[in-house]
Amino acid sequence: MAEHVILFTGPMGAGKTTAIEKLSEIDVVRTEAANTERQVADKATTTVALDYGEIVLDDQDKVRLYGIPGQRRFDFMWTILKERAKGMVLLVHNDADDPIGRAVEYLDEFADLYAKGGVVIGITRIDIAPGPSVTDYAAALAVAHPDKIVPIYTVDPRQRDQMRTLLMTLVANIETRDMFVERVPQREELVAE
Amino acid sequence: MTSAEWDYARSSAGEGPRYVTGWGNSAVEIHRVGTIPVPVTMRLEVADHPPIVIDFARRTYSATLPFDRYPIHPGSVAITAEAVAPGSPAPFPGIGVQLDGLLWAVGITAFEGSAAPWLRPSDRYRLSRWPNFTELPHTMDYIRMTALLGAGFLSLPELCAGASVSVGQAQRILNALSLMGGLQVVGGVEEPTMVLRQDAADQPRGLFGRLRARLGL
């Protein structure tokens, strides 16, 4: 059976679990515990191991959706899953402390996926914090990684159509990179050199 | 900027209304004024409809009607553009909405699948920034074409071949992205270092296509 692993990462409270719930065809497997960091994200529970959902393509093939915990103390889960991952949806809530810095931090952590075009960014909670803007994120990422153009969308994880747009963008971005090859110089060009 | 350059930029914005026909000619004016290197405001008035007011400096606009409530082929559009001092207040009350939404709609609609006049047949295109597709009406073909343009410089025929779309579909997105300032455009005949594989479009069982079918998109 082929598997296509997509990670949902980002700080606690960004909407990862909700995003997976909107995309998954099965009831999402959740591993939650009481949130002891209410000052960081004001919610009663938080993911401590992973969330899991899936989209079944056929009896041989599934898209596996893994939400991994946002807190650093659970980053052993990141190591386990990123080796298998085809791509990553990075959700960042705009009312977080230094949301752009957090985004850059995650992109550095998942640099291999980033390098092969396997990352999309969804900015959440813009209704609460309208800034920084998509342009601000793009400008900051261009400084950190000038050779990469990352899709950055404003999203509401509760909106299924927006989550599908995010997922399809990620898959398109990954697949199209494989459609290019290095050009072989023509004989005349080689002679001219 | 020297005062001479400033004066030239201001005069480029134009004075008094220009009257044009259709969204195509309006798009040409928007494209021209949008490249002027000073803050410019623009007002587009379609008969019997509320005006569309653009603040290029803040990349925002204001209109009380959505774009799809304006005529598809407006008989006359009165366009007024004015250069303003840096830091001038917005030309409309409130903060407006993101200009990309208007430019996307105009760019997709304006030339009905033909090339915008500022693009040339020999051009190659590469994406310089992703449009915020959750805020724009879009199809999966648009997402796929945008991803292709993000991966390398492509000509119009290469984009059509890679995405398995018609020339008209590909041209619409090139018009829109270029009007939004989201494309690098290079002319001439020099081949890029990375090229589309010959069998690039033969991927009916690719994950994108299968997910698209599964999700009914």
Tab-separated table of C-alpha atoms in Angstrom:
chain	number	residue	atom	x	y	z
A	1	MET	CA	0.000	0.000	0.000
A	2	ALA	CA	1.350	3.428	-0.953
A	3	GLU	CA	1.074	6.161	1.605
A	4	HIS	CA	1.290	9.877	1.268
A	5	VAL	CA	2.111	11.472	4.603
A	6	ILE	CA	1.191	15.106	5.082
A	7	LEU	CA	2.191	16.821	8.319
A	8	PHE	CA	0.265	19.606	9.975
A	9	THR	CA	2.633	21.651	12.093
A	10	GLY	CA	2.659	24.985	13.848
A	11	PRO	CA	2.419	26.518	17.273
A	12	MET	CA	-0.135	25.392	19.835
A	13	GLY	CA	-3.506	26.968	19.102
A	14	ALA	CA	-2.976	27.495	15.377
A	15	GLY	CA	-5.825	25.154	14.376
A	16	LYS	CA	-4.037	21.950	13.329
A	17	THR	CA	-6.555	19.539	14.843
A	18	THR	CA	-9.506	21.432	13.352
A	19	ALA	CA	-7.831	21.485	9.931
A	20	ILE	CA	-7.355	17.705	9.954
A	21	GLU	CA	-10.941	17.184	11.086
A	22	LYS	CA	-12.155	19.170	8.081
A	23	LEU	CA	-10.126	17.092	5.634
A	24	SER	CA	-10.283	13.599	7.077
A	25	GLU	CA	-12.752	10.991	5.876
A	26	ILE	CA	-12.484	9.079	9.146
A	27	ASP	CA	-13.047	10.216	12.695
A	28	VAL	CA	-9.795	11.846	13.684
A	29	VAL	CA	-7.703	9.942	16.182
A	30	ARG	CA	-6.801	12.489	18.802
A	31	THR	CA	-4.326	12.341	21.651
A	32	GLU	CA	-5.156	15.234	23.858
A	33	ALA	CA	-4.366	16.139	27.426
A	34	ALA	CA	-5.160	19.054	29.644
A	35	ASN	CA	-3.450	22.199	28.441
A	36	THR	CA	-1.058	23.400	31.109
A	37	GLU	CA	-0.007	26.414	29.061
A	38	ARG	CA	-3.206	28.443	29.049
A	39	GLN	CA	-1.128	31.597	28.832
A	40	VAL	CA	0.121	30.464	25.382
A	41	ALA	CA	-3.153	29.190	23.937
A	42	ASP	CA	-6.446	29.649	25.712
A	43	LYS	CA	-7.948	26.206	25.206
A	44	ALA	CA	-8.738	23.403	27.619
A	45	THR	CA	-6.807	20.608	25.903
A	46	THR	CA	-3.876	20.270	23.530
A	47	THR	CA	-2.368	17.558	21.320
A	48	VAL	CA	0.408	15.668	23.120
A	49	ALA	CA	1.379	12.888	20.694
A	50	LEU	CA	-0.381	13.323	17.366
A	51	ASP	CA	-3.682	13.676	15.580
A	52	TYR	CA	-4.378	11.342	12.721
A	53	GLY	CA	-6.841	11.495	9.856
A	54	GLU	CA	-6.896	10.102	6.337
A	55	ILE	CA	-8.307	10.410	2.847
A	56	VAL	CA	-8.700	7.072	1.074
A	57	LEU	CA	-7.818	7.213	-2.608
A	58	ASP	CA	-8.431	3.519	-3.312
A	59	ASP	CA	-7.829	0.236	-1.534
A	60	GLN	CA	-4.088	0.590	-2.153
A	61	ASP	CA	-3.556	4.215	-1.431
A	62	LYS	CA	-4.187	6.719	1.373
A	63	VAL	CA	-3.297	10.271	2.172
A	64	ARG	CA	-2.341	10.230	5.844
A	65	LEU	CA	-2.777	13.466	7.738
A	66	TYR	CA	-0.687	13.812	10.895
A	67	GLY	CA	-1.021	16.720	13.265
A	68	ILE	CA	2.020	16.976	15.456
A	69	PRO	CA	2.192	18.814	18.750
A	70	GLY	CA	3.309	22.407	18.711
A	71	GLN	CA	5.304	22.367	21.903
A	72	ARG	CA	9.057	21.845	21.652
A	73	ARG	CA	9.069	19.234	24.400
A	74	PHE	CA	7.246	16.902	22.004
A	75	ASP	CA	9.629	17.451	19.118
A	76	PHE	CA	10.704	13.785	19.103
A	77	MET	CA	7.436	13.288	17.189
A	78	TRP	CA	8.645	15.717	14.551
A	79	THR	CA	11.793	13.639	13.981
A	80	ILE	CA	9.842	10.409	13.659
A	81	LEU	CA	7.348	11.752	11.155
A	82	LYS	CA	9.316	14.131	8.991
A	83	GLU	CA	11.339	11.300	7.445
A	84	ARG	CA	8.128	9.844	6.021
A	85	ALA	CA	6.490	13.100	5.071
A	86	LYS	CA	5.773	14.158	1.515
A	87	GLY	CA	4.802	17.655	2.549
A	88	MET	CA	3.847	19.956	5.376
A	89	VAL	CA	1.018	22.354	6.080
A	90	LEU	CA	2.340	24.967	8.479
A	91	LEU	CA	-0.404	26.798	10.360
A	92	VAL	CA	0.505	29.935	12.293
A	93	HIS	CA	-2.015	31.972	14.243
A	94	ASN	CA	-1.546	35.631	13.609
A	95	ASP	CA	-2.248	36.638	17.215
A	96	ALA	CA	0.694	34.550	18.446
A	97	ASP	CA	3.740	36.213	19.897
A	98	ASP	CA	6.047	36.942	16.899
A	99	PRO	CA	4.116	34.830	14.362
A	100	ILE	CA	6.586	35.435	11.523
A	101	GLY	CA	9.502	34.382	13.724
A	102	ARG	CA	7.595	31.216	14.632
A	103	ALA	CA	6.976	30.453	10.956
A	104	VAL	CA	10.667	30.848	10.110
A	105	GLU	CA	11.558	28.622	13.059
A	106	TYR	CA	9.356	25.800	11.759
A	107	LEU	CA	10.659	26.171	8.212
A	108	ASP	CA	14.217	25.853	9.498
A	109	GLU	CA	13.228	22.769	11.478
A	110	PHE	CA	11.682	21.160	8.395
A	111	ALA	CA	14.284	22.448	5.948
A	112	ASP	CA	14.346	19.286	3.823
A	113	LEU	CA	10.650	19.538	3.039
A	114	TYR	CA	10.971	23.242	2.434
A	115	ALA	CA	13.847	22.707	0.004
A	116	LYS	CA	11.798	20.425	-2.222
A	117	GLY	CA	8.751	22.671	-2.320
A	118	GLY	CA	6.801	20.612	0.159
A	119	VAL	CA	5.474	23.415	2.361
A	120	VAL	CA	2.410	25.644	2.380
A	121	ILE	CA	1.662	28.199	5.065
A	122	GLY	CA	-1.779	29.001	6.391
A	123	ILE	CA	-2.153	32.120	8.526
A	124	THR	CA	-5.047	31.716	10.927
A	125	ARG	CA	-7.010	34.004	13.249
A	126	ILE	CA	-6.626	37.046	11.004
A	127	ASP	CA	-10.075	38.112	12.187
A	128	ILE	CA	-8.497	38.655	15.610
A	129	ALA	CA	-5.114	39.961	14.433
A	130	PRO	CA	-5.208	41.338	10.846
A	131	GLY	CA	-1.453	41.935	10.834
A	132	PRO	CA	1.166	40.941	9.937
A	133	SER	CA	-0.068	40.573	6.377
A	134	VAL	CA	0.674	37.873	3.817
A	135	THR	CA	3.075	40.366	2.226
A	136	ASP	CA	4.910	40.761	5.536
A	137	TYR	CA	5.332	36.974	5.832
A	138	ALA	CA	6.497	36.693	2.213
A	139	ALA	CA	9.044	39.484	2.686
A	140	ALA	CA	10.479	37.864	5.830
A	141	LEU	CA	10.722	34.449	4.186
A	142	ALA	CA	12.363	35.971	1.113
A	143	VAL	CA	15.141	37.267	3.362
A	144	ALA	CA	15.618	33.903	5.052
A	145	HIS	CA	15.223	31.802	1.882
A	146	PRO	CA	15.448	34.030	-1.216
A	147	ASP	CA	15.353	31.124	-3.683
A	148	LYS	CA	12.002	29.730	-2.531
A	149	ILE	CA	8.484	30.943	-3.253
A	150	VAL	CA	6.183	29.483	-0.634
A	151	PRO	CA	2.383	29.592	-0.969
A	152	ILE	CA	1.054	31.683	1.915
A	153	TYR	CA	-2.702	31.856	2.409
A	154	THR	CA	-4.966	33.375	4.997
A	155	VAL	CA	-7.193	30.562	6.222
A	156	ASP	CA	-9.891	29.624	8.662
A	157	PRO	CA	-9.296	25.964	9.602
A	158	ARG	CA	-13.044	25.542	10.144
A	159	GLN	CA	-13.660	26.146	6.430
A	160	ARG	CA	-13.395	22.844	4.562
A	161	ASP	CA	-13.014	24.458	1.136
A	162	GLN	CA	-10.076	26.539	2.356
A	163	MET	CA	-8.380	23.488	3.844
A	164	ARG	CA	-8.830	21.677	0.551
A	165	THR	CA	-7.285	24.598	-1.327
A	166	LEU	CA	-4.328	24.458	1.051
A	167	LEU	CA	-3.886	20.704	0.626
A	168	MET	CA	-4.258	20.758	-3.161
A	169	THR	CA	-1.746	23.605	-3.400
A	170	LEU	CA	0.743	21.572	-1.403
A	171	VAL	CA	0.300	18.501	-3.589
A	172	ALA	CA	0.506	20.554	-6.810
A	173	ASN	CA	3.670	22.224	-5.589
A	174	ILE	CA	5.334	18.908	-4.755
A	175	GLU	CA	4.354	17.186	-7.997
A	176	THR	CA	5.252	19.989	-10.369
A	177	ARG	CA	8.817	20.091	-9.053
A	178	ASP	CA	9.260	16.584	-10.407
A	179	MET	CA	8.104	17.699	-13.837
A	180	PHE	CA	11.280	19.694	-14.519
A	181	VAL	CA	14.675	18.428	-15.607
A	182	GLU	CA	17.960	20.141	-16.254
A	183	ARG	CA	18.206	21.181	-19.870
A	184	VAL	CA	20.743	19.291	-21.926
A	185	PRO	CA	22.764	21.773	-24.014
A	186	GLN	CA	22.422	21.327	-27.763
A	187	ARG	CA	25.452	20.243	-29.797
A	188	GLU	CA	25.858	23.749	-31.292
A	189	GLU	CA	26.019	25.298	-27.827
A	190	LEU	CA	28.715	22.871	-26.722
A	191	VAL	CA	30.770	23.551	-29.853
A	192	ALA	CA	30.448	27.292	-29.292
A	193	GLU	CA	31.857	26.922	-25.770
B	1	MET	CA	13.918	60.345	-6.668
B	2	THR	CA	14.912	63.689	-8.204
B	3	SER	CA	12.313	66.425	-8.617
B	4	ALA	CA	12.437	65.914	-12.396
B	5	GLU	CA	11.697	62.214	-11.956
B	6	TRP	CA	8.931	63.078	-9.526
B	7	ASP	CA	7.403	65.535	-12.009
B	8	TYR	CA	7.624	62.961	-14.790
B	9	ALA	CA	6.025	60.290	-12.594
B	10	ARG	CA	3.251	62.677	-11.575
B	11	SER	CA	2.537	63.636	-15.160
B	12	SER	CA	2.499	59.950	-16.168
B	13	ALA	CA	-0.422	59.377	-13.854
B	14	GLY	CA	-2.456	61.684	-16.090
B	15	GLU	CA	-4.976	64.406	-15.526
B	16	GLY	CA	-8.682	64.528	-16.139
B	17	PRO	CA	-10.638	61.427	-16.992
B	18	ARG	CA	-9.654	59.130	-19.848
B	19	TYR	CA	-12.585	57.333	-21.402
B	20	VAL	CA	-12.009	53.745	-22.467
B	21	THR	CA	-14.186	50.856	-23.562
B	22	GLY	CA	-14.285	47.492	-21.825
B	23	TRP	CA	-12.204	45.898	-19.079
B	24	GLY	CA	-9.354	45.179	-21.486
B	25	ASN	CA	-8.574	48.857	-22.025
B	26	SER	CA	-9.188	49.505	-18.349
B	27	ALA	CA	-6.650	46.786	-17.495
B	28	VAL	CA	-4.086	48.449	-19.762
B	29	GLU	CA	-4.539	51.718	-17.833
B	30	ILE	CA	-4.356	49.932	-14.469
B	31	HIS	CA	-1.187	48.151	-15.573
B	32	ARG	CA	0.388	51.374	-16.820
B	33	VAL	CA	-0.462	53.411	-13.740
B	34	GLY	CA	0.431	50.565	-11.375
B	35	THR	CA	4.059	50.713	-12.483
B	36	ILE	CA	4.491	54.440	-11.814
B	37	PRO	CA	7.022	54.752	-8.966
B	38	VAL	CA	5.079	57.293	-6.906
B	39	PRO	CA	1.899	56.873	-4.841
B	40	VAL	CA	-1.075	57.035	-7.203
B	41	THR	CA	-4.808	56.810	-6.694
B	42	MET	CA	-7.178	55.788	-9.473
B	43	ARG	CA	-10.915	56.056	-9.939
B	44	LEU	CA	-12.823	53.914	-12.444
B	45	GLU	CA	-16.389	54.938	-13.168
B	46	VAL	CA	-18.706	52.666	-15.105
B	47	ALA	CA	-21.974	54.331	-16.076
B	48	ASP	CA	-24.819	53.702	-13.629
B	49	HIS	CA	-22.526	51.892	-11.213
B	50	PRO	CA	-20.673	53.022	-8.096
B	51	PRO	CA	-17.005	53.954	-8.646
B	52	ILE	CA	-14.058	51.677	-7.994
B	53	VAL	CA	-11.295	53.573	-6.201
B	54	ILE	CA	-7.744	52.204	-6.034
B	55	ASP	CA	-4.957	53.159	-3.635
B	56	PHE	CA	-1.837	51.723	-5.307
B	57	ALA	CA	0.465	52.748	-2.470
B	58	ARG	CA	-1.424	50.628	0.066
B	59	ARG	CA	-2.397	47.942	-2.472
B	60	THR	CA	-6.060	48.361	-1.508
B	61	TYR	CA	-9.287	49.405	-3.232
B	62	SER	CA	-12.859	50.275	-2.392
B	63	ALA	CA	-16.077	49.492	-4.260
B	64	THR	CA	-19.575	49.069	-2.924
B	65	LEU	CA	-20.419	46.402	-5.521
B	66	PRO	CA	-18.557	43.130	-6.104
B	67	PHE	CA	-16.792	42.988	-9.464
B	68	ASP	CA	-19.186	40.401	-10.884
B	69	ARG	CA	-22.049	42.893	-10.521
B	70	TYR	CA	-20.420	45.230	-13.051
B	71	PRO	CA	-21.098	44.751	-16.780
B	72	ILE	CA	-18.914	42.178	-18.527
B	73	HIS	CA	-18.424	44.591	-21.426
B	74	PRO	CA	-18.777	48.131	-20.043
B	75	GLY	CA	-19.423	50.598	-22.879
B	76	SER	CA	-17.485	53.395	-21.249
B	77	VAL	CA	-15.183	53.549	-18.262
B	78	ALA	CA	-14.012	56.973	-17.108
B	79	ILE	CA	-10.578	56.613	-15.522
B	80	THR	CA	-8.922	59.287	-13.445
B	81	ALA	CA	-5.450	58.783	-11.980
B	82	GLU	CA	-3.693	61.166	-9.661
B	83	ALA	CA	-0.230	61.103	-8.116
B	84	VAL	CA	-0.352	61.981	-4.423
B	85	ALA	CA	2.242	62.843	-1.816
B	86	PRO	CA	3.741	59.923	0.123
B	87	GLY	CA	1.771	59.275	3.288
B	88	SER	CA	-1.428	60.854	1.971
B	89	PRO	CA	-4.614	59.446	3.485
B	90	ALA	CA	-6.460	56.715	1.610
B	91	PRO	CA	-8.833	58.065	-1.082
B	92	PHE	CA	-11.797	56.312	0.499
B	93	PRO	CA	-13.176	55.897	4.013
B	94	GLY	CA	-11.993	52.856	5.973
B	95	ILE	CA	-9.095	50.595	5.112
B	96	GLY	CA	-10.429	49.154	1.841
B	97	VAL	CA	-9.811	45.602	0.675
B	98	GLN	CA	-6.790	43.914	-0.846
B	99	LEU	CA	-6.161	45.129	-4.394
B	100	ASP	CA	-5.224	41.634	-5.564
B	101	GLY	CA	-8.905	40.656	-5.517
B	102	LEU	CA	-9.780	43.331	-8.071
B	103	LEU	CA	-6.691	42.812	-10.236
B	104	TRP	CA	-7.294	39.051	-10.322
B	105	ALA	CA	-10.907	39.552	-11.422
B	106	VAL	CA	-9.983	42.135	-14.059
B	107	GLY	CA	-7.009	40.109	-15.315
B	108	ILE	CA	-8.985	36.882	-15.659
B	109	THR	CA	-11.897	38.648	-17.374
B	110	ALA	CA	-10.407	41.462	-19.413
B	111	PHE	CA	-8.939	39.874	-22.515
B	112	GLU	CA	-11.199	36.836	-22.815
B	113	GLY	CA	-8.356	34.386	-23.192
B	114	SER	CA	-6.199	36.537	-25.481
B	115	ALA	CA	-2.861	37.948	-24.376
B	116	ALA	CA	-2.693	41.218	-22.491
B	117	PRO	CA	-0.921	43.722	-24.756
B	118	TRP	CA	1.990	44.146	-22.370
B	119	LEU	CA	2.921	40.465	-22.785
B	120	ARG	CA	4.822	39.211	-25.839
B	121	PRO	CA	4.652	35.796	-27.529
B	122	SER	CA	8.356	35.153	-26.928
B	123	ASP	CA	8.120	35.798	-23.175
B	124	ARG	CA	8.725	33.225	-20.493
B	125	TYR	CA	7.147	33.534	-17.080
B	126	ARG	CA	7.968	32.547	-13.552
B	127	LEU	CA	5.953	33.132	-10.414
B	128	SER	CA	7.370	35.735	-8.041
B	129	ARG	CA	4.723	35.372	-5.330
B	130	TRP	CA	1.756	33.083	-4.775
B	131	PRO	CA	-1.660	34.693	-4.968
B	132	ASN	CA	-3.681	34.228	-1.775
B	133	PHE	CA	-6.021	31.696	-3.365
B	134	THR	CA	-8.304	31.353	-0.343
B	135	GLU	CA	-9.307	34.963	-0.997
B	136	LEU	CA	-9.714	34.599	-4.771
B	137	PRO	CA	-12.183	32.644	-6.896
B	138	HIS	CA	-10.144	29.800	-8.355
B	139	THR	CA	-10.165	26.379	-9.955
B	140	MET	CA	-7.804	23.471	-9.438
B	141	ASP	CA	-6.355	24.195	-12.893
B	142	TYR	CA	-5.327	27.640	-11.677
B	143	ILE	CA	-3.576	26.109	-8.678
B	144	ARG	CA	-1.760	23.603	-10.871
B	145	MET	CA	-0.684	26.265	-13.366
B	146	THR	CA	0.536	28.511	-10.550
B	147	ALA	CA	2.563	25.649	-9.085
B	148	LEU	CA	4.145	25.025	-12.501
B	149	LEU	CA	5.041	28.693	-12.823
B	150	GLY	CA	6.614	28.516	-9.373
B	151	ALA	CA	8.898	25.688	-10.445
B	152	GLY	CA	10.551	27.235	-13.496
B	153	PHE	CA	10.379	29.701	-16.374
B	154	LEU	CA	7.723	28.625	-18.857
B	155	SER	CA	6.423	29.886	-22.168
B	156	LEU	CA	2.699	29.906	-22.856
B	157	PRO	CA	2.786	26.647	-24.885
B	158	GLU	CA	4.853	24.947	-22.169
B	159	LEU	CA	2.392	26.034	-19.492
B	160	CYS	CA	-0.500	24.663	-21.555
B	161	ALA	CA	1.301	21.368	-22.099
B	162	GLY	CA	2.382	20.949	-18.480
B	163	ALA	CA	-1.057	21.655	-17.030
B	164	SER	CA	-3.096	20.099	-19.857
B	165	VAL	CA	-5.146	23.256	-20.319
B	166	SER	CA	-6.205	25.345	-23.296
B	167	VAL	CA	-4.282	28.407	-24.465
B	168	GLY	CA	-7.168	30.572	-23.317
B	169	GLN	CA	-7.099	29.189	-19.764
B	170	ALA	CA	-3.343	29.613	-19.487
B	171	GLN	CA	-3.442	33.085	-20.965
B	172	ARG	CA	-6.076	34.229	-18.476
B	173	ILE	CA	-3.920	33.339	-15.492
B	174	LEU	CA	-0.820	34.906	-17.046
B	175	ASN	CA	-2.781	38.111	-17.649
B	176	ALA	CA	-4.076	38.132	-14.083
B	177	LEU	CA	-0.778	37.297	-12.368
B	178	SER	CA	1.132	39.856	-14.413
B	179	LEU	CA	-1.456	42.552	-13.662
B	180	MET	CA	-1.057	41.716	-9.967
B	181	GLY	CA	2.737	42.007	-10.247
B	182	GLY	CA	3.132	38.343	-9.385
B	183	LEU	CA	5.242	37.240	-12.362
B	184	GLN	CA	8.830	37.593	-13.474
B	185	VAL	CA	8.776	38.023	-17.219
B	186	VAL	CA	11.809	37.425	-19.408
B	187	GLY	CA	11.867	37.956	-23.145
B	188	GLY	CA	14.074	36.560	-25.851
B	189	VAL	CA	14.898	33.111	-27.041
B	190	GLU	CA	17.383	31.939	-24.429
B	191	GLU	CA	16.417	28.569	-23.008
B	192	PRO	CA	16.111	28.290	-19.214
B	193	THR	CA	18.392	25.919	-17.309
B	194	MET	CA	15.450	23.841	-16.030
B	195	VAL	CA	12.900	22.703	-18.589
B	196	LEU	CA	9.652	20.804	-18.505
B	197	ARG	CA	10.027	17.066	-19.036
B	198	GLN	CA	8.687	15.834	-22.354
B	199	ASP	CA	6.261	13.477	-20.615
B	200	ALA	CA	5.346	16.036	-17.955
B	201	ALA	CA	1.630	16.098	-18.649
B	202	ASP	CA	1.242	12.315	-18.835
B	203	GLN	CA	0.436	11.890	-15.165
B	204	PRO	CA	-3.220	10.908	-14.999
B	205	ARG	CA	-2.502	8.843	-11.884
B	206	GLY	CA	-0.609	11.606	-10.102
B	207	LEU	CA	-1.664	12.376	-6.545
B	208	PHE	CA	-3.041	15.789	-7.513
B	209	GLY	CA	-5.361	14.296	-10.115
B	210	ARG	CA	-6.486	11.479	-7.862
B	211	LEU	CA	-7.153	13.749	-4.883
B	212	ARG	CA	-8.984	16.157	-7.118
B	213	ALA	CA	-11.239	13.362	-8.304
B	214	ARG	CA	-11.714	11.990	-4.810
B	215	LEU	CA	-12.657	15.375	-3.354
B	216	GLY	CA	-14.833	16.258	-6.344
B	217	LEU	CA	-12.894	19.433	-7.129
